[in-house]
Short mmCIF file of C-alpha atoms in Angstrom, two decimals:
data_model
loop_
_atom_site.label_atom_id
_atom_site.label_comp_id
_atom_site.label_asym_id
_atom_site.label_seq_id
_atom_site.Cartn_x
_atom_site.Cartn_y
_atom_site.Cartn_z
CA UNK A 1 96.75 82.59 18.90
CA UNK A 2 95.38 80.61 21.77
CA UNK A 3 93.04 83.48 22.69
CA UNK A 4 91.59 83.47 19.18
CA UNK A 5 91.02 79.74 19.29
CA UNK A 6 89.30 79.96 22.65
CA UNK A 7 87.04 82.74 21.39
CA UNK A 8 86.10 80.72 18.36
CA UNK A 9 85.27 77.74 20.58
CA UNK A 10 83.09 79.84 22.95
CA UNK A 11 81.04 81.51 20.23
CA UNK A 12 78.93 78.46 19.27
CA UNK A 13 78.03 77.96 22.94
CA UNK A 14 76.87 81.56 23.33
CA UNK A 15 74.88 81.28 20.14
CA UNK A 16 73.22 78.06 21.31
CA UNK A 17 72.35 79.57 24.69
CA UNK A 18 70.93 82.67 23.01
CA UNK A 19 68.84 80.63 20.63
CA UNK A 20 67.59 78.50 23.51
CA UNK A 21 66.62 81.55 25.57
CA UNK A 22 64.90 83.15 22.61
CA UNK A 23 63.02 79.91 21.92
CA UNK A 24 61.89 79.71 25.54
CA UNK A 25 60.80 83.36 25.52
CA UNK A 26 58.99 82.88 22.23
CA UNK A 27 57.29 79.74 23.53
CA UNK A 28 56.21 81.50 26.72
CA UNK A 29 54.94 84.51 24.82
CA UNK A 30 53.18 82.25 22.34
CA UNK A 31 51.63 80.22 25.13
CA UNK A 32 50.37 83.35 26.86
CA UNK A 33 49.08 84.74 23.59
CA UNK A 34 47.36 81.44 22.77
CA UNK A 35 45.77 81.31 26.21
CA UNK A 36 44.72 84.94 25.86
CA UNK A 37 43.04 84.19 22.57
CA UNK A 38 41.39 80.93 23.63
CA UNK A 39 40.38 81.65 27.24
CA UNK A 40 38.65 84.24 29.41
CA UNK A 41 40.24 85.51 32.62
CA UNK A 42 37.84 86.21 35.49
CA UNK A 43 38.35 87.61 38.98
CA UNK A 44 36.14 86.33 41.83
CA UNK A 45 36.03 87.49 45.47
CA UNK A 46 35.43 84.93 48.26
CA UNK A 47 35.10 85.30 52.03
CA UNK A 48 37.63 82.46 52.48
CA UNK A 49 39.73 80.17 50.28
CA UNK A 50 40.83 77.43 52.68
CA UNK A 51 42.45 74.43 50.90
CA UNK A 52 42.21 76.23 47.54
CA UNK A 53 45.47 76.69 45.62
CA UNK A 54 46.71 78.03 42.30
CA UNK A 55 46.38 75.40 39.60
CA UNK A 56 43.19 73.89 41.03
CA UNK A 57 40.46 73.08 38.52
CA UNK A 58 37.66 75.37 37.35
CA UNK A 59 34.65 73.39 36.12
CA UNK A 60 31.14 73.81 34.68
CA UNK A 61 28.59 71.13 35.61
CA UNK A 62 31.48 68.87 36.73
CA UNK A 63 33.47 69.26 33.47
CA UNK A 64 36.95 70.87 33.81
CA UNK A 65 37.17 73.99 31.64
CA UNK A 66 40.07 75.94 33.21
CA UNK A 67 42.26 76.45 36.25
CA UNK A 68 43.12 78.95 38.99
CA UNK A 69 45.95 81.37 38.18
CA UNK A 70 46.56 83.04 41.53
CA UNK A 71 45.05 83.70 44.95
CA UNK A 72 45.76 86.88 46.88
CA UNK A 73 44.18 88.73 49.80
CA UNK A 74 42.10 91.87 49.14
CA UNK A 75 41.18 93.43 52.49
CA UNK A 76 38.79 91.14 54.36
CA UNK A 77 38.19 89.11 51.18
CA UNK A 78 40.21 86.76 49.01
CA UNK A 79 40.79 87.62 45.35
CA UNK A 80 40.95 84.57 43.08
CA UNK A 81 42.01 84.96 39.44
CA UNK A 82 41.20 82.06 37.14
CA UNK A 83 40.69 81.37 33.47
CA UNK A 84 38.50 79.04 31.43
CA UNK A 85 38.26 78.18 27.72
CA UNK A 86 36.16 80.76 25.93
CA UNK A 87 34.54 78.09 23.80
CA UNK A 88 32.35 77.44 26.85
CA UNK A 89 29.70 80.09 27.40
CA UNK A 90 28.92 81.23 30.94
CA UNK A 91 25.93 83.46 31.88
CA UNK A 92 26.78 87.06 32.70
CA UNK A 93 25.25 86.74 36.20
CA UNK A 94 26.92 83.39 36.97
CA UNK A 95 27.99 82.47 40.51
CA UNK A 96 31.31 80.93 41.62
CA UNK A 97 31.10 78.18 44.26
CA UNK A 98 34.02 76.44 45.97
CA UNK A 99 33.27 72.70 46.09
CA UNK A 100 34.88 70.01 48.21
CA UNK A 101 34.20 66.70 46.40
CA UNK A 102 35.70 64.58 49.23
CA UNK A 103 37.45 65.16 52.51
CA UNK A 104 40.90 64.48 51.05
CA UNK A 105 40.52 65.71 47.44
CA UNK A 106 41.53 69.21 46.38
CA UNK A 107 38.84 71.78 46.07
CA UNK A 108 37.50 73.18 42.78
CA UNK A 109 35.58 76.24 41.63
CA UNK A 110 32.19 75.51 40.07
CA UNK A 111 30.56 78.09 37.72
CA UNK A 112 26.77 77.93 37.81
CA UNK A 113 24.19 77.93 36.39
CA UNK A 114 24.61 76.45 32.93
CA UNK A 115 24.25 78.81 29.95
CA UNK A 116 20.82 78.76 28.28
CA UNK A 117 20.87 82.06 26.41
CA UNK A 118 21.42 85.76 26.84
CA UNK A 119 24.58 87.80 27.65
CA UNK A 120 27.76 85.89 28.50
CA UNK A 121 30.59 86.40 30.97
CA UNK A 122 33.42 88.14 29.09
CA UNK A 123 37.16 88.39 29.48
CA UNK A 124 38.19 90.47 32.51
CA UNK A 125 34.80 90.10 34.23
CA UNK A 126 34.49 90.36 38.02
CA UNK A 127 32.26 88.15 40.18
CA UNK A 128 31.49 90.02 43.45
CA UNK A 129 31.39 88.34 46.83
CA UNK A 130 27.55 88.44 46.75
CA UNK A 131 27.65 85.84 43.95
CA UNK A 132 30.26 83.52 45.50
CA UNK A 133 29.89 80.73 48.05
CA UNK A 134 32.33 78.75 50.20
CA UNK A 135 31.75 75.32 51.77
CA UNK A 136 31.22 74.82 55.47
CA UNK A 137 34.45 73.71 57.14
CA UNK A 138 34.45 70.32 58.83
CA UNK A 139 35.71 71.76 62.08
CA UNK A 140 32.94 74.35 62.14
CA UNK A 141 30.31 71.70 61.36
CA UNK A 142 31.62 69.39 64.07
CA UNK A 143 31.65 72.26 66.55
CA UNK A 144 28.04 73.20 65.75
CA UNK A 145 26.89 69.57 66.07
CA UNK A 146 28.69 69.27 69.41
CA UNK A 147 27.02 72.42 70.68
CA UNK A 148 23.61 71.13 69.54
CA UNK A 149 24.10 67.79 71.30
CA UNK A 150 25.22 69.54 74.47
CA UNK A 151 22.16 71.81 74.39
CA UNK A 152 19.75 68.91 73.83
CA UNK A 153 21.43 66.48 76.25
CA UNK A 154 21.62 66.40 80.04
CA UNK A 155 23.16 69.41 81.72
CA UNK A 156 26.41 68.92 83.60
CA UNK A 157 25.95 69.15 87.36
CA UNK A 158 22.19 68.54 87.17
CA UNK A 159 21.57 64.78 87.40
CA UNK A 160 17.77 65.23 87.48
CA UNK A 161 17.78 67.35 84.33
CA UNK A 162 17.69 65.01 81.32
CA UNK A 163 17.60 67.84 78.78
CA UNK A 164 14.91 68.68 76.21
CA UNK A 165 15.21 65.39 74.33
CA UNK A 166 15.13 63.37 77.53
CA UNK A 167 12.10 65.28 78.74
CA UNK A 168 10.29 64.58 75.48
CA UNK A 169 11.11 60.87 75.64
CA UNK A 170 10.08 60.70 79.30
CA UNK A 171 6.78 62.48 78.58
CA UNK A 172 6.14 60.17 75.62
CA UNK A 173 6.81 57.12 77.80
CA UNK A 174 4.43 58.38 80.49
CA UNK A 175 1.76 59.11 77.91
CA UNK A 176 1.99 55.67 76.26
CA UNK A 177 2.25 53.71 79.51
CA UNK A 178 -0.60 51.20 79.85
CA UNK A 179 -1.93 51.90 76.35
CA UNK A 180 -0.26 49.08 74.49
CA UNK A 181 -3.51 47.22 73.84
CA UNK A 182 -5.17 50.39 72.56
CA UNK A 183 -2.20 51.14 70.28
CA UNK A 184 -2.29 47.55 69.03
CA UNK A 185 -6.01 47.88 68.27
CA UNK A 186 -5.43 51.18 66.49
CA UNK A 187 -2.68 49.70 64.34
CA UNK A 188 -4.86 46.67 63.58
CA UNK A 189 -7.75 48.91 62.50
CA UNK A 190 -5.36 51.00 60.42
CA UNK A 191 -4.06 47.84 58.76
CA UNK A 192 -7.64 46.73 58.07
CA UNK A 193 -8.48 50.14 56.58
CA UNK A 194 -5.40 50.08 54.38
CA UNK A 195 -6.27 46.53 53.28
CA UNK A 196 -9.81 47.62 52.36
CA UNK A 197 -8.39 50.61 50.54
CA UNK A 198 -6.00 48.35 48.66
CA UNK A 199 -8.78 45.95 47.69
CA UNK A 200 -10.98 48.83 46.52
CA UNK A 201 -8.22 50.74 44.78
CA UNK A 202 -10.00 50.34 41.44
CA UNK A 203 -13.09 52.16 42.71
CA UNK A 204 -10.92 54.66 44.54
CA UNK A 205 -8.97 55.57 41.43
CA UNK A 206 -12.22 55.71 39.44
CA UNK A 207 -13.47 58.28 41.95
CA UNK A 208 -10.20 60.19 41.61
CA UNK A 209 -10.48 60.15 37.81
CA UNK A 210 -14.11 61.32 37.99
CA UNK A 211 -13.05 64.04 40.39
CA UNK A 212 -10.34 65.07 37.92
CA UNK A 213 -12.92 65.26 35.13
CA UNK A 214 -15.20 67.31 37.38
CA UNK A 215 -12.39 69.72 38.29
CA UNK A 216 -11.44 70.00 34.61
CA UNK A 217 -15.05 70.84 33.72
CA UNK A 218 -15.07 73.49 36.45
CA UNK A 219 -11.83 74.91 35.07
CA UNK A 220 -13.26 75.09 31.55
CA UNK A 221 -16.37 76.85 32.87
CA UNK A 222 -14.53 79.37 35.01
CA UNK A 223 -15.93 82.33 33.05
CA UNK A 224 -19.48 81.12 33.62
CA UNK A 225 -18.79 80.78 37.35
CA UNK A 226 -17.30 84.27 37.42
CA UNK A 227 -20.41 85.63 35.67
CA UNK A 228 -22.64 83.71 38.11
CA UNK A 229 -20.69 85.14 41.04
CA UNK A 230 -21.04 88.66 39.62
CA UNK A 231 -24.78 88.17 39.09
CA UNK A 232 -25.21 86.89 42.65
CA UNK A 233 -23.22 89.86 43.94
CA UNK A 234 -25.42 92.24 41.94
CA UNK A 235 -28.55 90.44 43.18
CA UNK A 236 -27.51 90.69 46.83
CA UNK A 237 -26.53 94.33 46.31
CA UNK A 238 -29.97 95.10 44.89
CA UNK A 239 -31.62 93.29 47.79
CA UNK A 240 -29.51 95.17 50.34
CA UNK A 241 -30.33 98.48 48.66
CA UNK A 242 -34.07 97.74 48.59
CA UNK A 243 -34.48 96.08 51.98
CA UNK A 244 -36.95 98.77 53.11
CA UNK A 245 -39.09 98.31 50.01
CA UNK A 246 -38.97 94.52 50.43
CA UNK A 247 -40.05 94.81 54.06
CA UNK A 248 -42.92 97.11 53.06
CA UNK A 249 -44.00 94.69 50.32
CA UNK A 250 -43.99 91.76 52.77
CA UNK A 251 -45.99 93.81 55.26
CA UNK A 252 -48.53 94.67 52.56
CA UNK A 253 -48.80 91.00 51.58
CA UNK A 254 -49.35 90.17 55.25
CA UNK A 255 -52.19 92.71 55.36
CA UNK A 256 -53.64 91.37 52.12
CA UNK A 257 -53.72 87.70 53.17
CA UNK A 258 -56.62 88.04 55.68
CA UNK A 259 -58.68 89.89 53.08
CA UNK A 260 -57.85 87.25 50.48
CA UNK A 261 -58.76 84.48 52.91
CA UNK A 262 -62.15 86.08 53.60
CA UNK A 263 -62.77 86.51 49.88
CA UNK A 264 -61.95 82.86 49.22
CA UNK A 265 -64.18 81.71 52.07
CA UNK A 266 -67.13 83.73 50.75
CA UNK A 267 -66.68 82.72 47.10
CA UNK A 268 -65.48 79.14 47.42
CA UNK A 269 -68.43 77.65 45.54
CA UNK A 270 -68.29 80.24 42.76
CA UNK A 271 -64.55 79.81 42.32
CA UNK A 272 -64.91 76.04 42.34
CA UNK A 273 -67.59 76.26 39.65
CA UNK A 274 -65.45 78.64 37.57
CA UNK A 275 -62.40 76.41 37.89
CA UNK A 276 -64.50 73.42 36.85
CA UNK A 277 -65.74 75.34 33.81
CA UNK A 278 -62.19 76.33 32.99
CA UNK A 279 -61.18 72.70 33.30
CA UNK A 280 -63.93 71.67 30.89
CA UNK A 281 -62.86 74.34 28.39
CA UNK A 282 -59.19 73.42 28.55
CA UNK A 283 -60.03 69.72 28.34
CA UNK A 284 -62.02 70.42 25.19
CA UNK A 285 -59.21 72.50 23.72
CA UNK A 286 -56.61 69.77 24.20
CA UNK A 287 -58.63 67.28 22.20
CA UNK A 288 -56.99 66.47 18.83
CA UNK A 289 -59.46 68.24 16.54
CA UNK A 290 -59.94 71.49 18.56
CA UNK A 291 -56.25 71.59 19.34
CA UNK A 292 -55.42 71.34 15.65
CA UNK A 293 -57.84 74.18 14.85
CA UNK A 294 -56.45 76.31 17.69
CA UNK A 295 -52.88 75.76 16.48
CA UNK A 296 -53.96 76.65 12.95
CA UNK A 297 -55.59 79.88 14.13
CA UNK A 298 -52.47 80.85 16.09
CA UNK A 299 -50.39 80.12 13.03
CA UNK A 300 -52.61 82.15 10.69
CA UNK A 301 -53.45 85.05 13.02
CA UNK A 302 -50.07 86.88 12.78
CA UNK A 303 -50.25 86.89 8.99
CA UNK A 304 -53.88 88.03 9.09
CA UNK A 305 -53.05 90.82 11.54
CA UNK A 306 -50.12 91.91 9.38
CA UNK A 307 -52.32 91.99 6.30
CA UNK A 308 -55.00 94.01 8.11
CA UNK A 309 -52.36 96.42 9.36
CA UNK A 310 -51.06 96.86 5.82
CA UNK A 311 -54.47 97.77 4.39
CA UNK A 312 -54.33 101.36 5.65
CA UNK A 313 -51.38 103.61 4.76
CA UNK A 314 -51.30 106.50 7.29
CA UNK A 315 -48.74 108.56 5.37
CA UNK A 316 -51.00 108.84 2.34
CA UNK A 317 -54.24 108.66 4.33
CA UNK A 318 -55.72 105.98 2.11
CA UNK A 319 -56.60 102.29 1.93
CA UNK A 320 -54.08 100.69 -0.36
CA UNK A 321 -55.68 97.23 -0.61
CA UNK A 322 -59.00 96.02 -1.99
CA UNK A 323 -60.97 93.08 -0.51
CA UNK A 324 -61.21 90.09 -2.85
CA UNK A 325 -63.83 87.33 -2.61
CA UNK A 326 -62.17 84.59 -4.63
CA UNK A 327 -65.11 82.15 -4.57
CA UNK A 328 -67.36 84.62 -6.41
CA UNK A 329 -65.21 84.48 -9.52
CA UNK A 330 -67.29 81.31 -10.22
CA UNK A 331 -70.32 81.44 -7.87
CA UNK A 332 -72.12 78.55 -9.55
CA UNK A 333 -69.27 76.13 -8.81
CA UNK A 334 -69.00 77.49 -5.26
CA UNK A 335 -72.70 77.21 -4.31
CA UNK A 336 -73.54 74.05 -6.26
CA UNK A 337 -70.51 72.21 -4.90
CA UNK A 338 -71.61 73.22 -1.39
CA UNK A 339 -75.11 71.83 -2.06
CA UNK A 340 -73.58 68.66 -3.49
CA UNK A 341 -71.33 68.21 -0.44
CA UNK A 342 -74.28 68.67 1.94
CA UNK A 343 -76.51 66.13 0.17
CA UNK A 344 -76.36 62.66 1.70
CA UNK A 345 -78.45 60.89 -0.96
CA UNK A 346 -78.56 61.75 -4.64
CA UNK A 347 -75.74 64.28 -4.41
CA UNK A 348 -75.07 64.01 -8.15
CA UNK A 349 -78.69 64.79 -8.95
CA UNK A 350 -78.64 67.71 -6.48
CA UNK A 351 -75.64 69.24 -8.24
CA UNK A 352 -77.30 68.89 -11.65
CA UNK A 353 -80.54 70.50 -10.44
CA UNK A 354 -78.58 73.39 -8.89
CA UNK A 355 -76.72 74.00 -12.14
CA UNK A 356 -79.99 73.80 -14.09
CA UNK A 357 -82.09 76.20 -12.03
CA UNK A 358 -79.52 78.50 -10.34
CA UNK A 359 -76.85 78.47 -13.03
CA UNK A 360 -78.17 81.45 -15.08
CA UNK A 361 -78.56 83.58 -11.96
CA UNK A 362 -75.18 82.69 -10.47
CA UNK A 363 -73.38 83.27 -13.78
CA UNK A 364 -74.67 86.83 -13.75
CA UNK A 365 -73.09 87.41 -10.34
CA UNK A 366 -69.48 86.69 -11.32
CA UNK A 367 -66.96 89.27 -10.07
CA UNK A 368 -63.34 89.30 -8.91
CA UNK A 369 -63.60 92.44 -6.73
CA UNK A 370 -66.55 93.80 -4.70
CA UNK A 371 -68.65 96.22 -6.78
CA UNK A 372 -68.11 99.14 -4.40
CA UNK A 373 -65.28 101.47 -3.31
CA UNK A 374 -64.02 101.97 0.20
CA UNK A 375 -61.93 104.76 1.79
CA UNK A 376 -63.16 105.34 5.31
CA UNK A 377 -60.15 107.27 6.58
CA UNK A 378 -58.69 110.62 5.64
CA UNK A 379 -55.58 112.20 7.15
CA UNK A 380 -52.59 114.30 6.23
CA UNK A 381 -50.80 113.03 3.18
CA UNK A 382 -47.37 114.15 4.43
CA UNK A 383 -45.54 113.90 7.72
CA UNK A 384 -43.79 116.88 9.39
CA UNK A 385 -40.37 115.42 8.64
CA UNK A 386 -41.23 115.44 4.91
CA UNK A 387 -41.78 119.22 4.80
CA UNK A 388 -38.89 121.31 3.41
CA UNK A 389 -38.79 124.94 4.63
CA UNK A 390 -37.34 127.82 2.65
CA UNK A 391 -35.71 129.09 5.86
CA UNK A 392 -34.74 126.89 8.78
CA UNK A 393 -36.10 129.46 11.23
CA UNK A 394 -39.63 128.70 9.95
CA UNK A 395 -39.42 125.06 11.15
CA UNK A 396 -41.50 124.55 14.33
CA UNK A 397 -39.42 123.83 17.44
CA UNK A 398 -40.05 120.60 19.38
CA UNK A 399 -43.50 120.61 20.98
CA UNK A 400 -45.04 123.05 18.47
CA UNK A 401 -46.70 122.81 15.04
CA UNK A 402 -47.34 125.05 12.05
CA UNK A 403 -50.34 127.35 11.74
CA UNK A 404 -51.77 129.02 8.65
CA UNK A 405 -49.19 131.80 9.06
CA UNK A 406 -45.56 130.74 8.44
CA UNK A 407 -43.38 131.59 11.41
CA UNK A 408 -46.18 131.41 13.99
CA UNK A 409 -46.43 128.14 15.92
CA UNK A 410 -49.09 126.71 18.23
CA UNK A 411 -48.57 124.09 20.97
CA UNK A 412 -48.77 120.52 19.68
CA UNK A 413 -50.82 118.71 22.33
CA UNK A 414 -53.82 116.40 22.34
CA UNK A 415 -56.07 119.43 23.05
CA UNK A 416 -54.70 121.67 20.27
CA UNK A 417 -56.51 120.19 17.27
CA UNK A 418 -58.45 123.43 16.63
CA UNK A 419 -55.46 125.68 17.45
CA UNK A 420 -57.34 127.32 20.30
CA UNK A 421 -54.88 126.60 23.12
CA UNK A 422 -52.92 129.67 24.39
CA UNK A 423 -49.14 129.73 24.35
CA UNK A 424 -48.40 130.46 20.68
CA UNK A 425 -44.87 131.58 19.84
CA UNK A 426 -43.20 133.15 16.82
CA UNK A 427 -40.04 132.36 14.90
CA UNK A 428 -36.94 134.59 15.03
CA UNK A 429 -37.00 137.57 12.69
CA UNK A 430 -40.77 138.19 12.85
CA UNK A 431 -40.45 141.83 13.96
CA UNK A 432 -43.06 144.06 12.29
CA UNK A 433 -45.53 141.31 11.32
CA UNK A 434 -49.15 142.26 12.05
CA UNK A 435 -51.61 139.64 13.26
CA UNK A 436 -55.33 139.57 13.98
CA UNK A 437 -56.68 140.11 17.46
CA UNK A 438 -57.62 136.46 17.91
CA UNK A 439 -54.06 135.39 17.10
CA UNK A 440 -52.60 138.11 19.34
CA UNK A 441 -54.65 136.81 22.29
CA UNK A 442 -53.12 133.35 21.87
CA UNK A 443 -49.50 134.58 21.63
CA UNK A 444 -47.20 134.74 24.65
CA UNK A 445 -46.11 138.21 25.89
CA UNK A 446 -42.56 137.58 24.68
CA UNK A 447 -43.81 136.73 21.18
CA UNK A 448 -45.98 139.89 21.07
CA UNK A 449 -42.94 141.92 22.13
CA UNK A 450 -40.94 140.41 19.25
CA UNK A 451 -43.67 141.29 16.74
CA UNK A 452 -43.59 144.87 18.03
CA UNK A 453 -39.83 145.10 17.39
CA UNK A 454 -38.40 143.42 20.48
CA UNK A 455 -35.64 140.80 20.61
CA UNK A 456 -36.05 137.27 19.34
CA UNK A 457 -37.54 134.85 21.85
CA UNK A 458 -35.95 131.58 22.78
CA UNK A 459 -38.57 128.87 22.26
CA UNK A 460 -38.42 125.94 24.71
CA UNK A 461 -36.64 122.78 23.62
CA UNK A 462 -38.19 119.33 23.64
CA UNK A 463 -39.35 118.10 27.03
CA UNK A 464 -39.99 121.56 28.58
CA UNK A 465 -43.37 122.65 29.90
CA UNK A 466 -45.20 124.67 27.26
CA UNK A 467 -46.37 128.18 27.92
CA UNK A 468 -50.03 128.46 28.88
CA UNK A 469 -52.45 130.17 31.25
CA UNK A 470 -52.08 129.60 35.00
CA UNK A 471 -53.37 126.24 36.19
CA UNK A 472 -53.89 125.09 32.60
CA UNK A 473 -53.14 121.59 33.78
CA UNK A 474 -51.75 119.96 36.90
CA UNK A 475 -47.98 119.62 36.64
CA UNK A 476 -47.62 117.49 39.79
CA UNK A 477 -47.82 113.72 39.97
CA UNK A 478 -50.69 112.36 42.12
CA UNK A 479 -49.84 110.78 45.44
CA UNK A 480 -49.75 106.96 45.54
CA UNK A 481 -52.54 104.96 47.22
CA UNK A 482 -52.54 104.85 51.05
CA UNK A 483 -51.27 101.26 51.13
CA UNK A 484 -48.25 102.16 48.98
CA UNK A 485 -45.09 103.67 50.56
CA UNK A 486 -45.62 107.42 50.73
CA UNK A 487 -42.86 109.85 49.65
CA UNK A 488 -40.87 111.46 52.44
CA UNK A 489 -40.71 115.18 53.18
CA UNK A 490 -38.75 117.41 50.87
CA UNK A 491 -35.12 118.00 51.92
CA UNK A 492 -34.34 121.26 53.68
CA UNK A 493 -32.75 123.97 51.51
CA UNK A 494 -29.02 124.48 51.73
CA UNK A 495 -27.40 127.32 53.65
CA UNK A 496 -26.92 129.28 50.45
CA UNK A 497 -30.70 129.44 49.78
CA UNK A 498 -32.62 132.38 51.29
CA UNK A 499 -36.32 131.76 52.11
CA UNK A 500 -38.54 133.53 49.59
CA UNK A 501 -35.75 133.86 47.04
CA UNK A 502 -36.91 132.83 43.52
CA UNK A 503 -35.07 129.90 41.94
CA UNK A 504 -32.14 130.63 39.70
CA UNK A 505 -32.98 130.90 36.03
CA UNK A 506 -31.34 128.27 33.83
CA UNK A 507 -30.56 129.40 30.32
CA UNK A 508 -31.41 126.59 27.89
CA UNK A 509 -29.85 126.94 24.42
CA UNK A 510 -32.47 127.18 21.71
CA UNK A 511 -32.24 125.73 18.20
CA UNK A 512 -33.14 129.27 16.95
CA UNK A 513 -30.21 130.89 18.76
CA UNK A 514 -27.79 132.63 16.45
CA UNK A 515 -30.38 133.99 13.95
CA UNK A 516 -30.18 137.76 14.06
CA UNK A 517 -32.99 139.80 12.50
CA UNK A 518 -30.37 142.28 11.38
CA UNK A 519 -28.33 139.79 9.38
CA UNK A 520 -29.25 141.45 6.08
CA UNK A 521 -32.34 139.36 5.31
CA UNK A 522 -35.41 141.46 4.42
CA UNK A 523 -38.11 140.85 7.04
CA UNK A 524 -41.78 141.64 6.58
CA UNK A 525 -45.24 140.15 6.41
CA UNK A 526 -45.13 136.53 5.35
CA UNK A 527 -47.55 134.92 2.90
CA UNK A 528 -50.76 133.71 4.41
CA UNK A 529 -51.05 136.40 7.13
CA UNK A 530 -54.27 138.40 7.11
CA UNK A 531 -53.84 141.86 8.62
#
């Protein structure tokens, strides 16, 4: 009975302890879960973590955002695990720095820089030792300062050696000894200069502002300066490339000056008289009335020249305008008004007498157009580009023109007006056509071979030398005058050229290439050919 009672009394205690333990476990699990959901855990590696402990603050820009969870060694580095609230964003490449706010305060970890955009540092991220920093220890700093002072100060056991700093001070004292008055004067002059600068600060700042405007104008015109620089570079390049020509030109001018001086000495009076006459003419021209007439003529001349140029139409070979004498539509008014204007006294009576005696004659001379025709020029009514050919092969190649026989072309030069210049050629597909002896004498051998059944010739393209008899005209440019730079000798032939070897033939494509006489088109004598 007593055992049952004791069991019943113990049961509530066990239940209370169990509930308490479960509540603690649930609270711990809930706390960890809450921290997991609301914070990010990060691992950072430092070279040292002196005076840094678990629970110390983690901050961003001085604001606490988390704390350190644990610190443990990892080889020659220290592994620090900390967490911070995930509502604060940290850049993905952030650095971790151990700060020591004061000598006695606990140290903190600072995450930098502040987030401005881009990827963020996530949960479980690792910050390597390359992105972590530790503060300099006070003992190390004191030791380094002590070593520096010892190195700069006097050396132990050497009373005459004052050290680098002492030597500098001693040298400075020796250099300034006896120069106090000079230093005083220098400082006084410097004070005077600064005072003058202070009094003229308005002008000084005006100069600075003007200089700023000038620099701004230069900046806005940078493209123009770049273009000017490029033009100057091109100009100097051209001068450097033509220095020989420039030297020759200067030498020629030097040779010309004595001749010019002698000419001026011999013709001084004549030149003076001519210049005086020119002065008189120009002085007359600049007077108001002649100047007005000269300006009027310059204003009217372009229109007059254009009208004269438009009278003749070369395409149609005719004059397309007719001269008109407007005053002869009423000659009596024209002539009598001229007589009236020229009469000084009795001008009204002069006009009446003119109308009375000359009126019947002048009325019979009324006309709007001259009573004669005029066509002084005659030329071809069509241009070559206006001619349409039944076959494209019959079109003359560049440098040639049509003859009376279609398909036979003569050279088109200034001497070929009568078609008597040798070098005639034929069009492709002219095999079997018979020509007269005169025409055969003017044809090239290749063209005669084609007429006798040979292959089509390849007529020269525009710009080539036309076929003709030997020495028909000189194909070489004349040498310049003796006072002009003479051309140098021709360059020596290359090693691949054998003396006496003819030059290589260059095949030039012809506009007639590709027309085969055996393409199915019936060839034979063309209209206009006289056997």
